[in-house]
């Protein structure tokens, strides 16, 4: 995955604008546009982008792990009445 792809993924998952991403990274907005255009960032910025990408990627699995299992207490079939309905 390219750096531009990682940045696009981060922007999509966080809902940040390019300006907000630039502020978070402590860089100028044109730098972000350059990275998205294919220009490689410096190693320090590349490390920060990779760290943000990993944090963003882990969020989904953490949320799913916290949810637990879903149990269906009363399966519903259209030809049956529900236990709480009068017959």
PDB file of C-alpha atoms in Angstrom:
ATOM      1  CA  UNK A   1       0.000   0.000   0.000  1.00  0.00           C
ATOM      2  CA  UNK A   2       1.382   3.385  -0.957  1.00  0.00           C
ATOM      3  CA  UNK A   3       1.664   6.354   1.373  1.00  0.00           C
ATOM      4  CA  UNK A   4      -1.080   8.134  -0.583  1.00  0.00           C
ATOM      5  CA  UNK A   5      -3.372   5.116  -0.119  1.00  0.00           C
ATOM      6  CA  UNK A   6      -2.684   5.112   3.616  1.00  0.00           C
ATOM      7  CA  UNK A   7      -3.459   8.813   3.882  1.00  0.00           C
ATOM      8  CA  UNK A   8      -6.701   8.378   1.915  1.00  0.00           C
ATOM      9  CA  UNK A   9      -7.668   5.483   4.199  1.00  0.00           C
ATOM     10  CA  UNK A  10      -6.949   7.571   7.310  1.00  0.00           C
ATOM     11  CA  UNK A  11      -8.983  10.479   5.930  1.00  0.00           C
ATOM     12  CA  UNK A  12     -11.893   8.190   5.097  1.00  0.00           C
ATOM     13  CA  UNK A  13     -11.974   6.402   8.449  1.00  0.00           C
ATOM     14  CA  UNK A  14     -11.449   9.474  10.642  1.00  0.00           C
ATOM     15  CA  UNK A  15     -13.582  11.863   8.609  1.00  0.00           C
ATOM     16  CA  UNK A  16     -10.792  14.447   8.676  1.00  0.00           C
ATOM     17  CA  UNK A  17     -10.255  16.952   5.915  1.00  0.00           C
ATOM     18  CA  UNK A  18      -6.818  17.343   4.383  1.00  0.00           C
ATOM     19  CA  UNK A  19      -6.365  20.505   6.467  1.00  0.00           C
ATOM     20  CA  UNK A  20      -7.208  18.641   9.676  1.00  0.00           C
ATOM     21  CA  UNK A  21      -4.821  15.850   8.725  1.00  0.00           C
ATOM     22  CA  UNK A  22      -2.082  18.428   8.077  1.00  0.00           C
ATOM     23  CA  UNK A  23      -2.703  19.958  11.500  1.00  0.00           C
ATOM     24  CA  UNK A  24      -2.591  16.524  13.146  1.00  0.00           C
ATOM     25  CA  UNK A  25       0.708  15.772  11.404  1.00  0.00           C
ATOM     26  CA  UNK A  26       2.118  19.267  12.182  1.00  0.00           C
ATOM     27  CA  UNK A  27       2.780  20.001   8.504  1.00  0.00           C
ATOM     28  CA  UNK A  28       1.385  22.376   5.909  1.00  0.00           C
ATOM     29  CA  UNK A  29      -1.597  21.503   3.748  1.00  0.00           C
ATOM     30  CA  UNK A  30       0.486  21.645   0.530  1.00  0.00           C
ATOM     31  CA  UNK A  31       2.714  18.919   2.001  1.00  0.00           C
ATOM     32  CA  UNK A  32      -0.316  16.651   2.338  1.00  0.00           C
ATOM     33  CA  UNK A  33      -1.328  17.408  -1.263  1.00  0.00           C
ATOM     34  CA  UNK A  34       2.229  16.560  -2.378  1.00  0.00           C
ATOM     35  CA  UNK A  35       2.106  13.227  -0.536  1.00  0.00           C
ATOM     36  CA  UNK A  36      -1.261  12.412  -2.086  1.00  0.00           C
ATOM     37  CA  UNK A  37       0.226  13.295  -5.460  1.00  0.00           C
ATOM     38  CA  UNK A  38       2.968  10.712  -5.048  1.00  0.00           C
ATOM     39  CA  UNK A  39       5.824  12.690  -3.519  1.00  0.00           C
ATOM     40  CA  UNK A  40       7.320  10.669  -0.649  1.00  0.00           C
ATOM     41  CA  UNK A  41       7.386  12.262   2.818  1.00  0.00           C
ATOM     42  CA  UNK A  42      10.447  12.310   5.026  1.00  0.00           C
ATOM     43  CA  UNK A  43      11.089   9.247   7.161  1.00  0.00           C
ATOM     44  CA  UNK A  44       9.843  10.921  10.366  1.00  0.00           C
ATOM     45  CA  UNK A  45       6.525  11.779   8.701  1.00  0.00           C
ATOM     46  CA  UNK A  46       6.344   8.359   7.097  1.00  0.00           C
ATOM     47  CA  UNK A  47       6.632   6.799  10.558  1.00  0.00           C
ATOM     48  CA  UNK A  48       3.820   9.034  11.877  1.00  0.00           C
ATOM     49  CA  UNK A  49       1.607   8.152   8.900  1.00  0.00           C
ATOM     50  CA  UNK A  50       2.259   4.442   9.444  1.00  0.00           C
ATOM     51  CA  UNK A  51       1.426   4.806  13.147  1.00  0.00           C
ATOM     52  CA  UNK A  52      -1.836   6.641  12.397  1.00  0.00           C
ATOM     53  CA  UNK A  53      -2.704   4.060   9.756  1.00  0.00           C
ATOM     54  CA  UNK A  54      -2.196   1.186  12.213  1.00  0.00           C
ATOM     55  CA  UNK A  55      -4.283   2.950  14.878  1.00  0.00           C
ATOM     56  CA  UNK A  56      -7.075   3.575  12.378  1.00  0.00           C
ATOM     57  CA  UNK A  57      -6.957   0.002  11.104  1.00  0.00           C
ATOM     58  CA  UNK A  58      -7.098  -1.453  14.643  1.00  0.00           C
ATOM     59  CA  UNK A  59     -10.164   0.576  15.626  1.00  0.00           C
ATOM     60  CA  UNK A  60     -12.621  -1.645  13.762  1.00  0.00           C
ATOM     61  CA  UNK A  61     -11.379  -4.904  15.254  1.00  0.00           C
ATOM     62  CA  UNK A  62     -11.374  -3.432  18.763  1.00  0.00           C
ATOM     63  CA  UNK A  63     -14.968  -2.272  18.428  1.00  0.00           C
ATOM     64  CA  UNK A  64     -16.090  -5.627  17.063  1.00  0.00           C
ATOM     65  CA  UNK A  65     -14.307  -7.459  19.875  1.00  0.00           C
ATOM     66  CA  UNK A  66     -16.076  -5.307  22.476  1.00  0.00           C
ATOM     67  CA  UNK A  67     -19.528  -6.009  21.086  1.00  0.00           C
ATOM     68  CA  UNK A  68     -19.645  -9.673  21.968  1.00  0.00           C
ATOM     69  CA  UNK A  69     -21.986 -12.231  20.504  1.00  0.00           C
ATOM     70  CA  UNK A  70     -25.484 -11.520  19.307  1.00  0.00           C
ATOM     71  CA  UNK A  71     -28.137 -13.874  20.607  1.00  0.00           C
ATOM     72  CA  UNK A  72     -31.539 -14.276  19.053  1.00  0.00           C
ATOM     73  CA  UNK A  73     -33.955 -14.933  21.876  1.00  0.00           C
ATOM     74  CA  UNK A  74     -37.045 -15.490  19.789  1.00  0.00           C
ATOM     75  CA  UNK A  75     -36.532 -16.627  16.228  1.00  0.00           C
ATOM     76  CA  UNK A  76     -39.276 -15.230  14.060  1.00  0.00           C
ATOM     77  CA  UNK A  77     -40.921 -17.132  11.275  1.00  0.00           C
ATOM     78  CA  UNK A  78     -43.702 -15.449   9.350  1.00  0.00           C
ATOM     79  CA  UNK A  79     -46.094 -18.375   9.739  1.00  0.00           C
ATOM     80  CA  UNK A  80     -45.777 -18.442  13.553  1.00  0.00           C
ATOM     81  CA  UNK A  81     -47.092 -16.065  16.140  1.00  0.00           C
ATOM     82  CA  UNK A  82     -44.732 -14.502  18.642  1.00  0.00           C
ATOM     83  CA  UNK A  83     -44.857 -15.770  22.259  1.00  0.00           C
ATOM     84  CA  UNK A  84     -46.212 -12.457  23.534  1.00  0.00           C
ATOM     85  CA  UNK A  85     -49.000 -12.196  20.934  1.00  0.00           C
ATOM     86  CA  UNK A  86     -52.518 -13.326  21.724  1.00  0.00           C
ATOM     87  CA  UNK A  87     -53.887 -16.154  19.690  1.00  0.00           C
TER      88      UNK A  87
END
